mmCIF file of C-alpha atoms and ligand atoms in Angstrom:
data_model
loop_
_atom_site.group_PDB
_atom_site.id
_atom_site.type_symbol
_atom_site.label_atom_id
_atom_site.label_comp_id
_atom_site.label_asym_id
_atom_site.label_seq_id
_atom_site.Cartn_x
_atom_site.Cartn_y
_atom_site.Cartn_z
ATOM 1 C CA UNK A 1 -11.416 2.754 66.983
ATOM 2 C CA UNK A 2 -8.797 3.304 64.264
ATOM 3 C CA UNK A 3 -8.752 6.586 62.333
ATOM 4 C CA UNK A 4 -8.649 5.630 58.650
ATOM 5 C CA UNK A 5 -6.017 7.429 56.554
ATOM 6 C CA UNK A 6 -7.027 9.540 53.553
ATOM 7 C CA UNK A 7 -5.902 6.723 51.236
ATOM 8 C CA UNK A 8 -7.937 4.065 53.061
ATOM 9 C CA UNK A 9 -10.941 6.396 53.075
ATOM 10 C CA UNK A 10 -10.681 6.762 49.279
ATOM 11 C CA UNK A 11 -10.531 2.968 48.888
ATOM 12 C CA UNK A 12 -13.409 2.454 51.323
ATOM 13 C CA UNK A 13 -15.613 5.011 49.580
ATOM 14 C CA UNK A 14 -15.010 3.377 46.191
ATOM 15 C CA UNK A 15 -15.849 -0.086 47.543
ATOM 16 C CA UNK A 16 -18.868 1.194 49.465
ATOM 17 C CA UNK A 17 -20.310 2.941 46.374
ATOM 18 C CA UNK A 18 -19.807 -0.146 44.162
ATOM 19 C CA UNK A 19 -21.362 -2.420 46.784
ATOM 20 C CA UNK A 20 -24.743 -0.680 46.695
ATOM 21 C CA UNK A 21 -25.609 -1.654 43.103
ATOM 22 C CA UNK A 22 -23.771 -4.959 43.637
ATOM 23 C CA UNK A 23 -26.141 -5.989 46.411
ATOM 24 C CA UNK A 24 -29.166 -5.011 44.279
ATOM 25 C CA UNK A 25 -27.692 -7.140 41.469
ATOM 26 C CA UNK A 26 -27.099 -9.976 43.937
ATOM 27 C CA UNK A 27 -30.762 -9.904 44.869
ATOM 28 C CA UNK A 28 -31.650 -10.173 41.163
ATOM 29 C CA UNK A 29 -29.232 -13.071 40.650
ATOM 30 C CA UNK A 30 -31.169 -15.139 43.168
ATOM 31 C CA UNK A 31 -34.245 -14.745 40.922
ATOM 32 C CA UNK A 32 -32.237 -15.795 37.838
ATOM 33 C CA UNK A 33 -31.181 -19.181 39.158
ATOM 34 C CA UNK A 34 -34.183 -20.893 37.588
ATOM 35 C CA UNK A 35 -34.014 -19.122 34.225
ATOM 36 C CA UNK A 36 -32.702 -21.161 31.271
ATOM 37 C CA UNK A 37 -30.146 -18.489 30.311
ATOM 38 C CA UNK A 38 -29.026 -18.498 33.877
ATOM 39 C CA UNK A 39 -27.225 -15.693 35.646
ATOM 40 C CA UNK A 40 -23.816 -15.892 33.957
ATOM 41 C CA UNK A 41 -24.206 -12.928 31.607
ATOM 42 C CA UNK A 42 -25.933 -10.906 34.301
ATOM 43 C CA UNK A 43 -23.128 -11.532 36.791
ATOM 44 C CA UNK A 44 -20.428 -10.613 34.309
ATOM 45 C CA UNK A 45 -22.241 -7.297 33.798
ATOM 46 C CA UNK A 46 -22.415 -6.848 37.571
ATOM 47 C CA UNK A 47 -18.676 -7.523 37.776
ATOM 48 C CA UNK A 48 -17.925 -5.008 35.013
ATOM 49 C CA UNK A 49 -20.245 -2.354 36.470
ATOM 50 C CA UNK A 50 -18.699 -2.672 39.927
ATOM 51 C CA UNK A 51 -15.185 -2.377 38.549
ATOM 52 C CA UNK A 52 -16.162 0.696 36.510
ATOM 53 C CA UNK A 53 -17.576 2.394 39.617
ATOM 54 C CA UNK A 54 -14.479 1.583 41.653
ATOM 55 C CA UNK A 55 -12.138 2.821 38.918
ATOM 56 C CA UNK A 56 -14.120 6.063 38.477
ATOM 57 C CA UNK A 57 -13.979 6.805 42.213
ATOM 58 C CA UNK A 58 -10.263 6.019 42.519
ATOM 59 C CA UNK A 59 -9.372 8.076 39.424
ATOM 60 C CA UNK A 60 -11.105 11.132 40.916
ATOM 61 C CA UNK A 61 -8.700 11.138 43.857
ATOM 62 C CA UNK A 62 -5.516 9.774 42.235
ATOM 63 C CA UNK A 63 -5.801 10.592 38.493
ATOM 64 C CA UNK A 64 -2.215 9.617 37.614
ATOM 65 C CA UNK A 65 -2.196 6.203 39.305
ATOM 66 C CA UNK A 66 -2.147 3.021 37.247
ATOM 67 C CA UNK A 67 -4.606 0.107 37.298
ATOM 68 C CA UNK A 68 -4.407 -3.701 37.312
ATOM 69 C CA UNK A 69 -7.989 -4.985 37.112
ATOM 70 C CA UNK A 70 -9.626 -8.408 36.826
ATOM 71 C CA UNK A 71 -12.110 -7.289 34.172
ATOM 72 C CA UNK A 72 -10.524 -4.203 32.600
ATOM 73 C CA UNK A 73 -6.930 -5.399 32.479
ATOM 74 C CA UNK A 74 -3.991 -3.031 32.977
ATOM 75 C CA UNK A 75 -4.075 0.743 32.458
ATOM 76 C CA UNK A 76 -0.817 2.737 32.698
ATOM 77 C CA UNK A 77 -1.129 6.450 33.354
ATOM 78 C CA UNK A 78 2.227 7.281 34.976
ATOM 79 C CA UNK A 79 4.767 4.460 35.300
ATOM 80 C CA UNK A 80 6.320 6.222 38.321
ATOM 81 C CA UNK A 81 2.969 6.303 40.141
ATOM 82 C CA UNK A 82 1.531 3.509 42.306
ATOM 83 C CA UNK A 83 -0.871 0.918 40.850
ATOM 84 C CA UNK A 84 -4.377 0.089 42.059
ATOM 85 C CA UNK A 85 -5.076 -3.686 42.020
ATOM 86 C CA UNK A 86 -8.817 -4.354 41.829
ATOM 87 C CA UNK A 87 -11.016 -7.445 42.090
ATOM 88 C CA UNK A 88 -14.578 -6.100 41.920
ATOM 89 C CA UNK A 89 -16.185 -9.390 42.973
ATOM 90 C CA UNK A 90 -13.884 -12.008 44.497
ATOM 91 C CA UNK A 91 -16.001 -15.111 44.824
ATOM 92 C CA UNK A 92 -17.707 -14.631 41.472
ATOM 93 C CA UNK A 93 -18.961 -18.212 41.325
ATOM 94 C CA UNK A 94 -20.592 -17.809 44.752
ATOM 95 C CA UNK A 95 -22.254 -14.611 43.512
ATOM 96 C CA UNK A 96 -23.436 -16.427 40.371
ATOM 97 C CA UNK A 97 -25.041 -19.165 42.471
ATOM 98 C CA UNK A 98 -26.654 -16.786 44.930
ATOM 99 C CA UNK A 99 -24.274 -17.721 47.737
ATOM 100 C CA UNK A 100 -23.703 -14.716 50.054
ATOM 101 C CA UNK A 101 -19.911 -15.046 50.359
ATOM 102 C CA UNK A 102 -17.943 -12.665 48.117
ATOM 103 C CA UNK A 103 -15.963 -9.445 48.505
ATOM 104 C CA UNK A 104 -14.543 -6.339 46.852
ATOM 105 C CA UNK A 105 -10.739 -6.246 47.025
ATOM 106 C CA UNK A 106 -8.565 -3.191 46.350
ATOM 107 C CA UNK A 107 -4.801 -2.984 46.952
ATOM 108 C CA UNK A 108 -1.949 -0.545 46.285
ATOM 109 C CA UNK A 109 1.331 -1.631 44.679
ATOM 110 C CA UNK A 110 4.051 1.002 45.141
ATOM 111 C CA UNK A 111 7.681 0.522 44.035
ATOM 112 C CA UNK A 112 6.913 -3.191 43.529
ATOM 113 C CA UNK A 113 5.686 -3.535 47.163
ATOM 114 C CA UNK A 114 2.113 -4.138 48.350
ATOM 115 C CA UNK A 115 1.603 -1.198 50.730
ATOM 116 C CA UNK A 116 -2.153 -0.991 51.405
ATOM 117 C CA UNK A 117 -5.245 -3.135 51.034
ATOM 118 C CA UNK A 118 -8.972 -3.189 51.738
ATOM 119 C CA UNK A 119 -11.427 -6.070 51.488
ATOM 120 C CA UNK A 120 -15.131 -5.286 51.845
ATOM 121 C CA UNK A 121 -17.653 -8.063 52.533
ATOM 122 C CA UNK A 122 -21.025 -6.464 51.697
ATOM 123 C CA UNK A 123 -23.002 -9.506 52.863
ATOM 124 C CA UNK A 124 -21.699 -9.178 56.439
ATOM 125 C CA UNK A 125 -20.884 -5.448 56.195
ATOM 126 C CA UNK A 126 -17.290 -6.173 57.284
ATOM 127 C CA UNK A 127 -14.599 -3.771 56.144
ATOM 128 C CA UNK A 128 -11.046 -5.067 56.467
ATOM 129 C CA UNK A 129 -8.145 -2.664 55.954
ATOM 130 C CA UNK A 130 -4.392 -2.391 56.457
ATOM 131 C CA UNK A 131 -1.499 -0.157 55.487
ATOM 132 C CA UNK A 132 2.172 -1.099 55.687
ATOM 133 C CA UNK A 133 3.506 -0.455 59.192
ATOM 134 C CA UNK A 134 0.195 0.642 60.756
ATOM 135 C CA UNK A 135 -1.577 -2.632 61.589
ATOM 136 C CA UNK A 136 -4.730 -4.380 60.359
ATOM 137 C CA UNK A 137 -8.344 -3.576 61.220
ATOM 138 C CA UNK A 138 -11.874 -4.908 60.771
ATOM 139 C CA UNK A 139 -14.641 -2.303 61.048
ATOM 140 C CA UNK A 140 -12.094 -0.037 62.740
ATOM 141 C CA UNK A 141 -11.120 -2.557 65.417
ATOM 142 C CA UNK A 142 -7.549 -3.855 65.506
ATOM 143 C CA UNK A 143 -7.286 -7.455 64.342
ATOM 144 C CA UNK A 144 -4.469 -9.984 64.684
ATOM 145 C CA UNK A 145 -3.812 -13.496 63.455
ATOM 146 C CA UNK A 146 -4.717 -16.312 65.851
ATOM 147 C CA UNK A 147 -2.449 -17.429 68.664
ATOM 148 C CA UNK A 148 -2.878 -21.163 68.050
ATOM 149 C CA UNK A 149 0.478 -22.983 67.939
ATOM 150 C CA UNK A 150 -0.489 -26.601 67.288
ATOM 151 C CA UNK A 151 -1.605 -27.996 63.929
ATOM 152 C CA UNK A 152 -4.066 -30.254 65.751
ATOM 153 C CA UNK A 153 -5.908 -27.198 67.100
ATOM 154 C CA UNK A 154 -5.855 -25.285 63.816
ATOM 155 C CA UNK A 155 -8.559 -24.646 61.197
ATOM 156 C CA UNK A 156 -7.419 -24.004 57.614
ATOM 157 C CA UNK A 157 -8.950 -22.732 54.369
ATOM 158 C CA UNK A 158 -8.035 -23.633 50.811
ATOM 159 C CA UNK A 159 -9.213 -23.550 47.202
ATOM 160 C CA UNK A 160 -10.200 -26.875 45.610
ATOM 161 C CA UNK A 161 -9.283 -27.201 41.915
ATOM 162 C CA UNK A 162 -12.273 -27.303 39.561
ATOM 163 C CA UNK A 163 -13.046 -27.676 35.855
ATOM 164 C CA UNK A 164 -10.564 -25.675 33.810
ATOM 165 C CA UNK A 165 -8.300 -24.854 36.755
ATOM 166 C CA UNK A 166 -4.982 -26.673 37.331
ATOM 167 C CA UNK A 167 -3.685 -29.880 35.772
ATOM 168 C CA UNK A 168 -3.740 -33.620 36.480
ATOM 169 C CA UNK A 169 -0.394 -33.176 38.267
ATOM 170 C CA UNK A 170 -1.455 -30.246 40.449
ATOM 171 C CA UNK A 171 -4.833 -31.885 41.114
ATOM 172 C CA UNK A 172 -3.119 -35.013 42.449
ATOM 173 C CA UNK A 173 -0.713 -32.824 44.445
ATOM 174 C CA UNK A 174 -3.629 -30.919 45.950
ATOM 175 C CA UNK A 175 -5.470 -34.091 46.978
ATOM 176 C CA UNK A 176 -2.372 -35.284 48.840
ATOM 177 C CA UNK A 177 -1.964 -31.871 50.506
ATOM 178 C CA UNK A 178 -5.620 -31.748 51.480
ATOM 179 C CA UNK A 179 -5.438 -35.211 53.041
ATOM 180 C CA UNK A 180 -2.288 -34.387 55.006
ATOM 181 C CA UNK A 181 -3.600 -31.078 56.339
ATOM 182 C CA UNK A 182 -7.078 -32.438 57.099
ATOM 183 C CA UNK A 183 -5.672 -35.444 58.987
ATOM 184 C CA UNK A 184 -3.336 -33.287 61.103
ATOM 185 C CA UNK A 185 -5.673 -30.407 61.993
ATOM 186 C CA UNK A 186 -9.138 -29.511 63.264
ATOM 187 C CA UNK A 187 -10.327 -29.239 59.671
ATOM 188 C CA UNK A 188 -10.272 -27.506 56.295
ATOM 189 C CA UNK A 189 -12.855 -25.125 54.781
ATOM 190 C CA UNK A 190 -13.412 -24.092 51.155
ATOM 191 C CA UNK A 191 -15.752 -21.112 50.935
ATOM 192 C CA UNK A 192 -14.781 -19.850 47.432
ATOM 193 C CA UNK A 193 -13.219 -16.416 47.976
ATOM 194 C CA UNK A 194 -9.452 -16.225 48.399
ATOM 195 C CA UNK A 195 -9.709 -12.580 49.417
ATOM 196 C CA UNK A 196 -12.042 -13.436 52.309
ATOM 197 C CA UNK A 197 -9.965 -16.513 53.158
ATOM 198 C CA UNK A 198 -6.935 -14.246 53.654
ATOM 199 C CA UNK A 199 -8.971 -11.597 55.495
ATOM 200 C CA UNK A 200 -10.210 -14.296 57.892
ATOM 201 C CA UNK A 201 -6.635 -15.491 58.496
ATOM 202 C CA UNK A 202 -5.755 -11.888 59.381
ATOM 203 C CA UNK A 203 -8.790 -11.757 61.703
ATOM 204 C CA UNK A 204 -7.750 -14.964 63.479
ATOM 205 C CA UNK A 205 -10.796 -16.932 62.269
ATOM 206 C CA UNK A 206 -8.683 -19.266 60.156
ATOM 207 C CA UNK A 207 -5.190 -20.232 61.326
ATOM 208 C CA UNK A 208 -3.910 -20.583 57.769
ATOM 209 C CA UNK A 209 -4.760 -20.771 54.059
ATOM 210 C CA UNK A 210 -3.202 -22.270 50.960
ATOM 211 C CA UNK A 211 -4.105 -22.242 47.257
ATOM 212 C CA UNK A 212 -2.314 -22.342 43.893
ATOM 213 C CA UNK A 213 -2.970 -20.542 40.637
ATOM 214 C CA UNK A 214 -4.572 -17.382 42.002
ATOM 215 C CA UNK A 215 -4.632 -14.040 40.217
ATOM 216 C CA UNK A 216 -2.868 -10.957 41.621
ATOM 217 C CA UNK A 217 -6.224 -9.229 42.307
ATOM 218 C CA UNK A 218 -7.474 -12.263 44.311
ATOM 219 C CA UNK A 219 -4.656 -11.977 46.869
ATOM 220 C CA UNK A 220 -3.002 -8.529 46.809
ATOM 221 C CA UNK A 221 -5.095 -6.904 49.555
ATOM 222 C CA UNK A 222 -5.238 -10.101 51.616
ATOM 223 C CA UNK A 223 -1.443 -10.346 51.675
ATOM 224 C CA UNK A 224 -1.195 -6.859 53.209
ATOM 225 C CA UNK A 225 -3.891 -7.706 55.777
ATOM 226 C CA UNK A 226 -2.234 -10.951 56.928
ATOM 227 C CA UNK A 227 1.220 -9.401 57.233
ATOM 228 C CA UNK A 228 -0.045 -6.330 59.114
ATOM 229 C CA UNK A 229 -2.013 -8.635 61.415
ATOM 230 C CA UNK A 230 1.230 -10.411 62.369
ATOM 231 C CA UNK A 231 1.021 -13.390 60.006
ATOM 232 C CA UNK A 232 3.306 -14.716 57.294
ATOM 233 C CA UNK A 233 2.663 -15.138 53.555
ATOM 234 C CA UNK A 234 4.935 -16.995 51.124
ATOM 235 C CA UNK A 235 4.862 -19.292 48.151
ATOM 236 C CA UNK A 236 5.082 -23.078 48.686
ATOM 237 C CA UNK A 237 8.884 -22.825 48.998
ATOM 238 C CA UNK A 238 8.724 -20.213 51.788
ATOM 239 C CA UNK A 239 9.810 -17.472 49.384
ATOM 240 C CA UNK A 240 8.325 -13.964 49.226
ATOM 241 C CA UNK A 241 6.846 -14.794 45.818
ATOM 242 C CA UNK A 242 3.181 -15.433 46.634
ATOM 243 C CA UNK A 243 1.959 -12.289 44.866
ATOM 244 C CA UNK A 244 4.073 -12.822 41.753
ATOM 245 C CA UNK A 245 3.393 -16.569 41.473
ATOM 246 C CA UNK A 246 -0.247 -16.760 42.643
ATOM 247 C CA UNK A 247 0.741 -19.712 44.832
ATOM 248 C CA UNK A 248 -0.057 -18.754 48.422
ATOM 249 C CA UNK A 249 0.652 -20.216 51.862
ATOM 250 C CA UNK A 250 -0.494 -17.862 54.637
ATOM 251 C CA UNK A 251 -0.658 -18.543 58.369
ATOM 252 C CA UNK A 252 -0.111 -17.124 61.821
ATOM 253 C CA UNK A 253 3.504 -16.817 62.969
ATOM 254 C CA UNK A 254 3.615 -20.170 64.799
ATOM 255 C CA UNK A 255 1.945 -22.287 62.110
ATOM 256 C CA UNK A 256 3.413 -20.990 58.838
ATOM 257 C CA UNK A 257 6.382 -23.376 58.869
ATOM 258 C CA UNK A 258 4.372 -26.376 60.196
ATOM 259 C CA UNK A 259 1.787 -25.786 57.441
ATOM 260 C CA UNK A 260 4.523 -25.580 54.772
ATOM 261 C CA UNK A 261 6.053 -28.835 56.067
ATOM 262 C CA UNK A 262 2.658 -30.576 56.172
ATOM 263 C CA UNK A 263 1.918 -29.469 52.610
ATOM 264 C CA UNK A 264 5.297 -30.789 51.476
ATOM 265 C CA UNK A 265 4.748 -34.108 53.305
HETATM 266 C C1 LIG B 301 -11.774 -16.924 42.934
HETATM 267 C C2 LIG B 301 -10.927 -17.099 44.182
HETATM 268 C C3 LIG B 301 -11.057 -18.536 44.691
HETATM 269 C C4 LIG B 301 -10.503 -19.449 43.651
HETATM 270 C C5 LIG B 301 -11.292 -19.307 42.371
HETATM 271 C C6 LIG B 301 -11.344 -17.869 41.859
HETATM 272 P P1 LIG B 301 -12.824 -14.971 41.553
HETATM 273 O O1 LIG B 301 -11.679 -15.604 42.498
HETATM 274 O O2 LIG B 301 -11.311 -16.172 45.167
HETATM 275 O O3 LIG B 301 -10.403 -18.735 45.912
HETATM 276 O O4 LIG B 301 -10.536 -20.769 44.104
HETATM 277 O O5 LIG B 301 -10.698 -20.109 41.407
HETATM 278 O O6 LIG B 301 -10.052 -17.497 41.435
HETATM 279 O O7 LIG B 301 -12.583 -15.546 40.193
HETATM 280 O O8 LIG B 301 -14.139 -15.350 42.094
HETATM 281 O O9 LIG B 301 -12.577 -13.477 41.578
#
């Protein structure tokens, strides 16, 4: 069982505290599905409340660190200090529809490098964590990317464009990619949380993942997890620009290049 570092313990405690009200709110959301107003406003409040709890907990332990947050935007305290990158609910649409597949994601950006990340899945009580150079863990057990080497044996995850996301060009591009990957693999899944998609690549459940147009907070922690679990993460041109571009191709060591080639056709 891994001993969590002081930094990971701070991140875990913040996520754990935010998850308690979050799961009460999630229970309420399920009752709101039938109401005319719907759950949208309620979920946005849940998102904001969770982020506020996480920020408050992190500020107690690292008062001079900076923030990059999905709801609260960027806060600069000391430009020389590291930056927390926070997605309070990744998989917001799932949460809104009462689908139990979402996560809290917190990462650390230090000297322009992603150095630590945690992803907490409160529905399954799975805590994923990794720090640069020390490996990746789920609930304290070491995790590694899968060992599959053939596309035909592999299972992939992706994000399907939806209303307001992407363009006619990228939509057509995605459909071609999806067809190529689906027809050369054991299948493709779309569960609606990029953070959990990346955590499951790191855990060896998926063999790879790709999606365009993601936000930094969707992917920052997941990138650390995949790399520390022995996988590779790049943009669609195999460059180390996934975090900066939001265009992500992640896979185990044997399938990263085959997945890139399949996506390119
Ligand atoms: C979501 C991602 C998902 C993507 C959605 C959205 P959010 O994050 O996790 O993979 O397809 O467009 O970005 O908005 O739920 O935090």
